[in-house]
Short mmCIF file of C-alpha atoms in Angstrom, two decimals:
data_model
loop_
_atom_site.label_atom_id
_atom_site.label_comp_id
_atom_site.label_asym_id
_atom_site.label_seq_id
_atom_site.Cartn_x
_atom_site.Cartn_y
_atom_site.Cartn_z
CA MET V 779 12.71 15.66 -0.49
CA VAL V 780 13.51 12.28 1.07
CA ALA V 781 14.12 13.97 4.43
CA ALA V 782 10.85 15.88 4.14
CA LEU V 783 8.88 12.70 3.38
CA ARG V 784 10.45 10.95 6.35
CA SER V 785 9.60 13.92 8.56
CA ALA V 786 6.01 13.66 7.34
CA GLY V 787 5.83 10.07 8.66
CA CYS V 788 7.00 7.80 5.81
CA VAL V 789 9.01 4.91 7.28
CA ALA V 790 10.94 4.24 4.06
CA VAL V 791 11.72 6.40 1.05
CA GLY V 792 13.61 5.48 -2.11
CA VAL V 793 14.36 6.96 -5.52
CA CYS V 794 14.67 4.90 -8.68
CA GLY V 795 14.43 4.98 -12.46
CA VAL V 796 11.25 4.49 -14.46
CA GLU V 797 12.28 1.80 -16.94
CA PRO V 798 9.59 -0.85 -17.53
CA LEU V 799 9.23 -3.40 -14.73
CA VAL V 800 9.94 -6.33 -17.01
CA GLU V 801 10.01 -9.07 -14.36
CA ALA V 802 6.79 -7.81 -12.76
CA ARG V 803 5.04 -7.92 -16.11
CA ARG V 804 6.28 -11.46 -16.76
CA VAL V 805 5.00 -12.67 -13.39
CA ILE V 806 1.61 -10.97 -13.81
CA GLU V 807 1.10 -12.47 -17.25
CA GLN V 808 2.24 -15.90 -16.08
CA ARG V 809 -0.09 -15.95 -13.09
CA LYS V 810 -2.98 -14.56 -15.08
CA ALA V 811 -2.51 -17.34 -17.63
CA ALA V 812 -2.53 -19.87 -14.78
CA GLY V 813 -5.79 -18.42 -13.42
CA LEU V 814 -4.21 -17.32 -10.13
CA HIS V 815 -5.65 -13.82 -10.47
CA GLY V 816 -9.11 -15.07 -9.51
CA SER V 817 -10.62 -12.82 -12.20
CA MET V 818 -9.20 -9.72 -10.51
CA GLU V 819 -8.55 -6.82 -12.79
CA PHE V 820 -6.57 -3.97 -11.23
CA THR V 821 -2.90 -4.42 -12.33
CA TYR V 822 -3.90 -7.66 -14.10
CA ARG V 823 -6.19 -5.76 -16.45
CA ASN V 824 -3.37 -4.38 -18.59
CA PRO V 825 0.04 -5.72 -17.48
CA GLN V 826 1.89 -3.65 -20.08
CA ARG V 827 0.43 -0.45 -18.66
CA SER V 828 0.79 -1.32 -14.96
CA SER V 829 4.41 -2.40 -15.38
CA ASP V 830 5.49 0.78 -17.22
CA PRO V 831 5.72 3.88 -14.97
CA THR V 832 5.85 6.19 -17.98
CA THR V 833 2.29 5.26 -18.88
CA ALA V 834 1.08 7.44 -15.98
CA LEU V 835 3.56 10.20 -16.86
CA PRO V 836 5.18 9.87 -20.32
CA SER V 837 7.86 12.44 -19.46
CA ALA V 838 8.81 10.70 -16.20
CA ARG V 839 12.50 10.26 -15.44
CA SER V 840 12.38 9.33 -11.75
CA ALA V 841 10.12 7.69 -9.18
CA VAL V 842 10.03 8.64 -5.51
CA VAL V 843 8.57 5.64 -3.67
CA VAL V 844 7.45 5.62 -0.03
CA ALA V 845 6.12 3.22 2.57
CA TRP V 846 3.44 4.76 4.78
CA PRO V 847 2.74 3.02 8.12
CA TYR V 848 -0.61 2.11 9.59
CA ARG V 849 -1.59 0.92 13.03
CA SER V 850 -0.86 -2.69 13.86
CA ASP V 851 -2.90 -3.05 17.05
CA VAL V 852 -6.58 -3.99 17.10
CA ALA V 853 -9.34 -3.25 19.59
CA PRO V 854 -11.01 -6.15 21.42
CA ARG V 855 -14.08 -7.57 19.76
CA PRO V 856 -17.19 -5.84 21.11
CA GLU V 857 -20.00 -7.79 22.75
CA GLU V 858 -22.49 -6.83 20.06
CA PRO V 859 -22.23 -9.11 16.97
CA SER V 860 -19.63 -7.39 14.81
CA ALA V 861 -17.35 -8.01 11.84
CA SER V 862 -13.63 -7.31 11.72
CA VAL V 863 -11.80 -4.91 9.41
CA ALA V 864 -8.21 -5.35 8.19
CA ARG V 865 -5.83 -2.90 9.87
CA TYR V 866 -5.06 -0.85 6.75
CA ALA V 867 -8.77 -0.28 6.09
CA ALA V 868 -9.77 0.59 9.65
CA THR V 869 -8.78 4.19 8.87
CA ASP V 870 -8.51 5.85 5.48
CA THR V 871 -4.82 4.97 5.16
CA TYR V 872 -4.54 5.66 1.45
CA ASP V 873 -6.11 9.08 1.85
CA GLU V 874 -3.37 9.94 4.36
CA LEU V 875 -0.71 8.62 1.98
CA ARG V 876 -2.06 10.54 -1.02
CA GLY V 877 -2.09 13.71 1.07
CA VAL V 878 1.60 13.34 1.92
CA LEU V 879 2.57 12.47 -1.66
CA GLY V 880 0.43 15.32 -2.95
CA VAL V 881 2.50 17.82 -0.96
CA ALA V 882 5.69 16.34 -2.43
CA GLY V 883 4.19 16.59 -5.91
CA GLU V 884 3.25 20.23 -5.36
CA LEU V 885 6.84 21.03 -4.32
CA LEU V 886 8.14 19.51 -7.54
CA GLU V 887 5.58 21.42 -9.61
CA GLN V 888 6.47 24.68 -7.88
CA SER V 889 10.04 24.05 -9.04
CA GLY V 890 8.84 23.81 -12.63
CA HIS V 891 8.61 20.03 -12.91
CA ARG V 892 5.73 17.69 -13.64
CA ALA V 893 4.59 15.22 -10.98
CA VAL V 894 1.93 12.52 -10.75
CA VAL V 895 0.91 10.67 -7.59
CA VAL V 896 0.17 6.95 -7.98
CA ALA V 897 -1.20 4.91 -5.07
CA ASP V 898 -3.55 1.91 -4.92
CA ASP V 899 -4.74 1.92 -8.51
CA ASN V 900 -4.14 -0.04 -11.70
CA ALA V 901 -1.55 2.39 -13.09
CA LEU V 902 1.49 0.81 -11.41
CA VAL V 903 2.57 -2.40 -9.66
CA ASP V 904 3.46 -0.75 -6.37
CA ARG V 905 5.41 -3.62 -4.78
CA ALA V 906 7.63 -3.97 -7.86
CA ILE V 907 8.53 -0.26 -7.94
CA ALA V 908 9.13 -0.36 -4.16
CA LEU V 909 11.56 -3.25 -4.59
CA ARG V 910 13.42 -1.34 -7.28
CA ALA V 911 13.60 1.71 -5.01
CA GLY V 912 15.15 -0.45 -2.28
CA LEU V 913 12.38 -0.10 0.30
CA GLY V 914 12.50 -3.74 1.39
CA TRP V 915 11.97 -7.29 0.17
CA LEU V 916 9.00 -9.34 -0.98
CA GLY V 917 7.91 -11.76 1.73
CA LYS V 918 6.60 -15.26 1.23
CA ASN V 919 3.15 -13.86 2.01
CA THR V 920 3.53 -11.60 -1.09
CA ASN V 921 3.71 -8.42 1.03
CA LEU V 922 6.52 -5.89 0.95
CA LEU V 923 8.56 -6.15 4.14
CA VAL V 924 10.42 -3.02 5.24
CA PRO V 925 13.42 -3.62 7.52
CA GLY V 926 12.52 -2.60 11.06
CA GLU V 927 8.89 -2.01 10.12
CA GLY V 928 7.56 -5.22 8.62
CA SER V 929 4.56 -5.18 6.29
CA TRP V 930 2.22 -2.89 8.22
CA VAL V 931 2.66 -0.32 5.43
CA VAL V 932 1.03 0.83 2.21
CA ILE V 933 3.04 1.98 -0.80
CA GLY V 934 2.79 5.08 -2.96
CA THR V 935 4.83 6.78 -5.67
CA VAL V 936 5.46 10.25 -7.08
CA LEU V 937 6.51 10.12 -10.72
CA THR V 938 8.37 13.19 -11.91
CA ASP V 939 10.23 14.46 -14.98
CA VAL V 940 13.21 15.63 -12.95
CA GLU V 941 16.33 13.44 -12.82
CA LEU V 942 16.66 12.19 -9.23
CA ASP V 943 18.44 8.88 -9.71
CA GLY V 944 21.36 8.41 -7.40
CA MET V 945 20.50 11.40 -5.25
CA GLU V 946 19.17 9.80 -2.11
CA GLY V 947 17.87 6.26 -2.72
CA THR V 948 19.46 3.61 -0.51
CA SER V 949 19.39 -0.16 -0.93
CA ARG V 950 17.48 -2.13 1.69
CA ARG V 951 18.03 -5.86 1.78
CA GLY V 952 16.56 -8.64 3.87
CA GLY V 953 14.77 -11.89 3.50
CA CYS V 954 12.48 -14.45 5.09
CA GLY V 955 15.15 -17.12 5.39
CA ASN V 956 13.67 -20.50 6.27
CA CYS V 957 10.53 -19.01 7.84
CA THR V 958 7.25 -20.20 6.32
CA ARG V 959 4.82 -19.29 9.11
CA CYS V 960 2.57 -17.32 6.77
CA LEU V 961 1.82 -20.24 4.46
CA PRO V 962 -0.11 -22.47 6.90
CA ALA V 963 -1.59 -19.39 8.60
CA CYS V 964 -3.69 -18.55 5.54
CA PRO V 965 -7.27 -19.67 6.39
CA THR V 966 -7.98 -20.95 2.88
CA GLY V 967 -4.56 -22.10 1.70
CA ALA V 968 -4.37 -19.21 -0.76
CA LEU V 969 -0.58 -19.02 -0.40
CA VAL V 970 0.05 -21.94 -2.72
CA ALA V 971 3.84 -21.48 -2.69
CA PRO V 972 6.28 -18.98 -1.12
CA GLY V 973 5.45 -15.62 -2.67
CA VAL V 974 2.60 -17.02 -4.78
CA MET V 975 -1.02 -16.14 -4.04
CA ASP V 976 -4.04 -17.83 -5.59
CA ALA V 977 -6.48 -14.93 -5.50
CA SER V 978 -9.46 -17.23 -6.12
CA ARG V 979 -8.89 -18.53 -2.57
CA CYS V 980 -7.85 -15.25 -0.88
CA LEU V 981 -10.46 -13.95 1.56
CA SER V 982 -9.38 -10.34 1.03
CA TRP V 983 -10.18 -10.67 -2.64
CA LEU V 984 -13.31 -12.76 -2.28
CA LEU V 985 -14.80 -10.09 -0.02
CA GLN V 986 -14.37 -7.61 -2.88
CA ALA V 987 -15.58 -9.86 -5.69
CA ARG V 988 -18.95 -9.96 -7.37
CA GLY V 989 -21.40 -12.82 -7.28
CA SER V 990 -21.99 -15.40 -4.59
CA PHE V 991 -19.36 -15.82 -1.88
CA PRO V 992 -17.88 -19.31 -2.53
CA ARG V 993 -19.52 -21.82 -0.22
CA GLN V 994 -16.30 -23.70 0.46
CA PHE V 995 -14.77 -20.60 2.04
CA ARG V 996 -17.73 -19.22 4.00
CA ARG V 997 -16.81 -20.90 7.27
CA SER V 998 -13.19 -19.86 6.80
CA LEU V 999 -14.30 -16.25 6.45
CA GLY V 1000 -15.22 -16.12 10.12
CA VAL V 1001 -16.46 -12.67 11.03
CA ARG V 1002 -14.30 -10.71 8.62
CA ILE V 1003 -16.00 -8.00 6.59
CA TYR V 1004 -13.04 -6.42 4.78
CA GLY V 1005 -9.54 -7.79 4.32
CA CYS V 1006 -7.60 -10.46 6.20
CA ASP V 1007 -4.43 -9.95 8.26
CA ASP V 1008 -3.65 -13.57 9.24
CA CYS V 1009 -0.48 -13.94 7.17
CA GLN V 1010 0.83 -10.64 8.57
CA GLU V 1011 -0.02 -11.44 12.16
CA VAL V 1012 2.31 -14.46 12.24
CA CYS V 1013 5.17 -12.75 10.35
CA PRO V 1014 8.18 -12.30 12.70
CA PRO V 1015 9.36 -8.97 11.18
CA ASN V 1016 5.96 -7.54 12.08
CA ALA V 1017 6.31 -8.35 15.77
CA GLY V 1018 8.59 -5.39 16.44
CA SER V 1019 6.33 -2.86 14.77
CA GLN V 1020 3.50 -1.90 17.12
CA ARG V 1021 1.78 1.36 16.26
CA VAL V 1022 -1.24 2.26 18.32
CA ASP V 1023 -4.08 4.69 17.63
CA PRO V 1024 -7.44 5.19 19.38
CA PRO V 1025 -9.86 2.71 17.74
CA ARG V 1026 -13.55 3.05 17.08
CA ARG V 1027 -16.13 1.12 15.10
CA VAL V 1028 -19.00 1.94 12.79
CA GLY V 1029 -22.23 2.25 14.73
CA GLN V 1030 -20.37 4.02 17.54
CA ALA V 1031 -19.94 7.78 17.68
CA PRO V 1032 -16.39 8.82 16.73
CA ASP V 1033 -14.10 9.90 19.52
CA GLN V 1034 -12.84 13.46 19.23
CA SER V 1035 -9.28 12.12 19.01
CA ASP V 1036 -10.20 10.09 15.90
CA ALA V 1037 -9.73 12.55 13.07
CA ARG V 1038 -8.55 10.16 10.34
CA GLY V 1039 -11.88 8.71 9.22
CA GLY V 1040 -12.63 5.09 8.40
CA PRO V 1041 -14.90 2.53 10.05
CA GLY V 1042 -12.55 1.38 12.81
CA ASP V 1043 -11.53 -2.17 13.76
CA TRP V 1044 -15.06 -3.55 13.99
CA VAL V 1045 -18.33 -2.84 12.22
CA THR V 1046 -21.50 -3.92 13.93
CA LEU V 1047 -23.53 -6.40 11.88
CA ARG V 1048 -26.65 -4.50 12.86
CA PHE V 1049 -25.25 -1.39 11.17
CA LEU V 1050 -24.25 -3.30 8.03
CA LEU V 1051 -27.63 -4.98 7.67
CA GLU V 1052 -29.96 -2.19 8.83
CA SER V 1053 -28.40 0.90 7.21
CA THR V 1054 -29.55 2.45 3.98
CA ASP V 1055 -27.39 2.29 0.86
CA SER V 1056 -26.32 5.91 1.27
CA GLU V 1057 -25.39 5.39 4.93
CA LEU V 1058 -23.24 2.36 4.08
CA LEU V 1059 -21.42 4.08 1.24
CA ALA V 1060 -20.83 7.20 3.34
CA SER V 1061 -19.29 5.17 6.17
CA LEU V 1062 -17.38 2.69 4.02
CA GLY V 1063 -16.65 4.97 1.09
CA ALA V 1064 -12.89 4.29 0.99
CA TRP V 1065 -13.43 0.55 0.54
CA TYR V 1066 -13.45 -1.14 -2.82
CA ILE V 1067 -17.07 -2.23 -3.29
CA PRO V 1068 -17.90 -3.80 -6.68
CA GLY V 1069 -19.94 -1.37 -8.73
CA ARG V 1070 -20.38 0.67 -5.54
CA ASP V 1071 -23.25 -1.73 -4.84
CA PRO V 1072 -23.90 -2.15 -1.08
CA ARG V 1073 -25.59 -5.52 -1.62
CA PHE V 1074 -22.10 -7.08 -1.77
CA VAL V 1075 -21.31 -5.64 1.65
CA ARG V 1076 -24.57 -7.10 2.96
CA ARG V 1077 -23.75 -10.45 1.33
CA ASN V 1078 -20.48 -10.51 3.29
CA ALA V 1079 -22.23 -9.39 6.47
CA LEU V 1080 -24.70 -12.27 6.21
CA VAL V 1081 -21.85 -14.78 5.99
CA ALA V 1082 -20.22 -13.14 9.03
CA LEU V 1083 -23.57 -13.32 10.83
CA GLY V 1084 -23.70 -17.05 10.13
CA ASN V 1085 -20.27 -17.42 11.71
CA SER V 1086 -21.02 -15.20 14.71
CA GLU V 1087 -22.47 -17.84 17.05
CA CYS V 1088 -25.45 -15.59 17.81
CA GLY V 1089 -28.22 -18.04 16.97
CA ARG V 1090 -30.10 -17.13 20.16
CA ASP V 1091 -29.81 -13.37 19.71
CA PRO V 1092 -33.31 -11.99 18.96
CA ALA V 1093 -31.92 -9.03 17.02
CA ALA V 1094 -29.78 -11.29 14.84
CA LEU V 1095 -32.70 -13.63 14.18
CA SER V 1096 -34.88 -10.68 13.26
CA LEU V 1097 -32.29 -9.55 10.71
CA LEU V 1098 -32.10 -13.05 9.25
CA SER V 1099 -35.86 -13.29 8.97
CA HIS V 1100 -35.91 -9.99 7.12
CA TYR V 1101 -33.20 -10.99 4.63
CA LEU V 1102 -34.82 -14.35 3.98
CA ARG V 1103 -37.76 -12.42 2.53
CA VAL V 1104 -36.10 -9.63 0.55
CA ASP V 1105 -36.50 -9.38 -3.20
CA ASP V 1106 -32.86 -10.29 -3.94
CA GLU V 1107 -31.98 -13.95 -4.46
CA LEU V 1108 -28.28 -13.30 -3.80
CA LEU V 1109 -29.05 -12.00 -0.31
CA VAL V 1110 -31.68 -14.67 0.33
CA GLU V 1111 -29.11 -17.33 -0.58
CA HIS V 1112 -26.59 -16.01 1.96
CA ALA V 1113 -29.25 -15.45 4.62
CA ALA V 1114 -30.39 -19.05 4.20
CA TRP V 1115 -26.82 -20.28 4.58
CA ALA V 1116 -26.36 -18.10 7.67
CA ALA V 1117 -29.53 -19.47 9.27
CA ARG V 1118 -28.31 -23.04 8.81
CA ALA V 1119 -24.80 -22.17 10.02
CA LEU V 1120 -26.39 -20.79 13.20
CA GLY V 1121 -28.45 -23.96 13.65
CA ARG V 1122 -31.70 -22.16 12.85
CA ASP V 1123 -33.11 -24.31 10.05
CA ASP V 1124 -36.51 -23.58 11.56
CA LEU V 1125 -36.37 -20.12 9.99
CA LEU V 1126 -36.22 -21.71 6.54
CA ARG V 1127 -39.13 -24.14 6.70
CA PRO V 1128 -41.94 -21.65 5.94
CA LEU V 1129 -40.01 -20.34 2.96
CA GLU V 1130 -39.20 -23.83 1.76
CA VAL V 1131 -42.90 -24.65 1.80
CA ALA V 1132 -43.46 -21.46 -0.20
CA ALA V 1133 -40.86 -22.75 -2.69
CA ARG V 1134 -38.50 -19.78 -2.43
CA PRO V 1135 -35.81 -20.93 -4.92
CA ALA V 1136 -32.72 -19.85 -2.98
CA VAL V 1137 -34.04 -21.41 0.23
CA VAL V 1138 -34.97 -24.68 -1.47
CA ALA V 1139 -31.52 -24.84 -3.06
CA GLU V 1140 -29.81 -24.19 0.28
CA ARG V 1141 -31.82 -26.88 2.06
CA ALA V 1142 -30.74 -29.39 -0.60
CA ARG V 1143 -27.04 -28.73 0.07
CA PRO V 1144 -24.81 -30.30 2.74
CA HIS V 1145 -25.21 -28.59 6.11
CA PRO V 1146 -22.48 -25.99 6.80
CA ARG V 1147 -21.89 -27.40 10.28
CA SER V 1148 -21.68 -31.06 9.32
CA HIS V 1149 -19.07 -31.05 6.57
CA PRO V 1150 -15.44 -30.54 7.68
CA ALA V 1151 -14.31 -29.78 4.12
CA LEU V 1152 -16.64 -26.80 3.99
CA ALA V 1153 -15.80 -25.65 7.50
CA ALA V 1154 -12.05 -25.83 6.85
CA GLY V 1155 -12.20 -24.07 3.52
CA ALA V 1156 -10.93 -27.07 1.58
CA PRO V 1157 -11.63 -27.20 -2.17
CA THR V 1158 -14.92 -28.85 -3.13
CA GLY V 1159 -14.81 -28.40 -6.87
CA GLU V 1160 -17.03 -25.32 -6.77
CA THR V 1161 -15.73 -22.25 -8.53
CA GLY V 1162 -15.26 -18.79 -7.08
CA PRO V 1163 -17.07 -15.58 -8.05
CA ASP V 1164 -16.33 -13.04 -10.71
CA ALA V 1165 -14.54 -9.83 -9.97
CA ARG V 1166 -9.12 -6.17 -8.31
CA SER V 1167 -5.53 -6.98 -7.14
#
């Protein structure tokens, strides 16, 4: 089976037992108690369940764990105002992984065994089971690092009731040594110590959270719309892993060679802010969107618009004017911030006179461009939003 999974494209495969992941549970509970989960749920929701592989399959006796690679290149930023997508989300990477693991599960079931595929959900702490299976080591940026491949991978598991321990799993060791490049590379200082992430400061999480996007991190967001790769981009083990696929972006017709789905490396802000709810969900369906509510995608797009340096673009200004007048105070709030960030306070004055609450509140706050603490993402005492690990 290991050979078959490698032939299918997995860059690392390991087999291990399914005893509870005691250390993973301890760490999750400790960090949750310290508030480092940023109100994520996911594996934090029920640490006892997510650290016990037999919860997903009570009869499980073995776990087959794989690392599935995704492309590490990125297309140049287009001229049209656009927002960037993290590499793993540019295509439907987890759908590819589940397809490969599903075939392995079917082979086990055809042999009379039970099998359950677990990938990117709250049923299992994937990095912990990958460490046990010997796929790699945990980097200081909290990502699994696979020798020779780096962290440009996602992890998945097949739990089965057949005894596989000792058949084909191999130990893989490595380490970061004295390297700490990832820590200062984080735009918001979310890596508070080697291997420790404060999710309440992590842009990848804040983009998926409910509520208002924290003001102190809006400038740090730049033009991201989903995920952040900064800590991976500076990681030396990642430098030798360059996988290239034809890119495309939402708002552009897919190339015939692009058969894997997903929005591509860039999503045009026009598409994000002009599309209907159904169009957004159809194009971005693989993303985690709180409550499947597209308003949170538009909230993020408005922050990206404010950071896009397109304050003289008529189309961008038209979008801002529209969102300053919608019947949704969350979106008005972010549109007002974006207008000020672009130096277009003039767009707010008519609405301030009309006493639009979100606009009045924004005008009373420090200007996004004039406060270094806000621009750098430094803490200001404001709290983050609600909301997955």
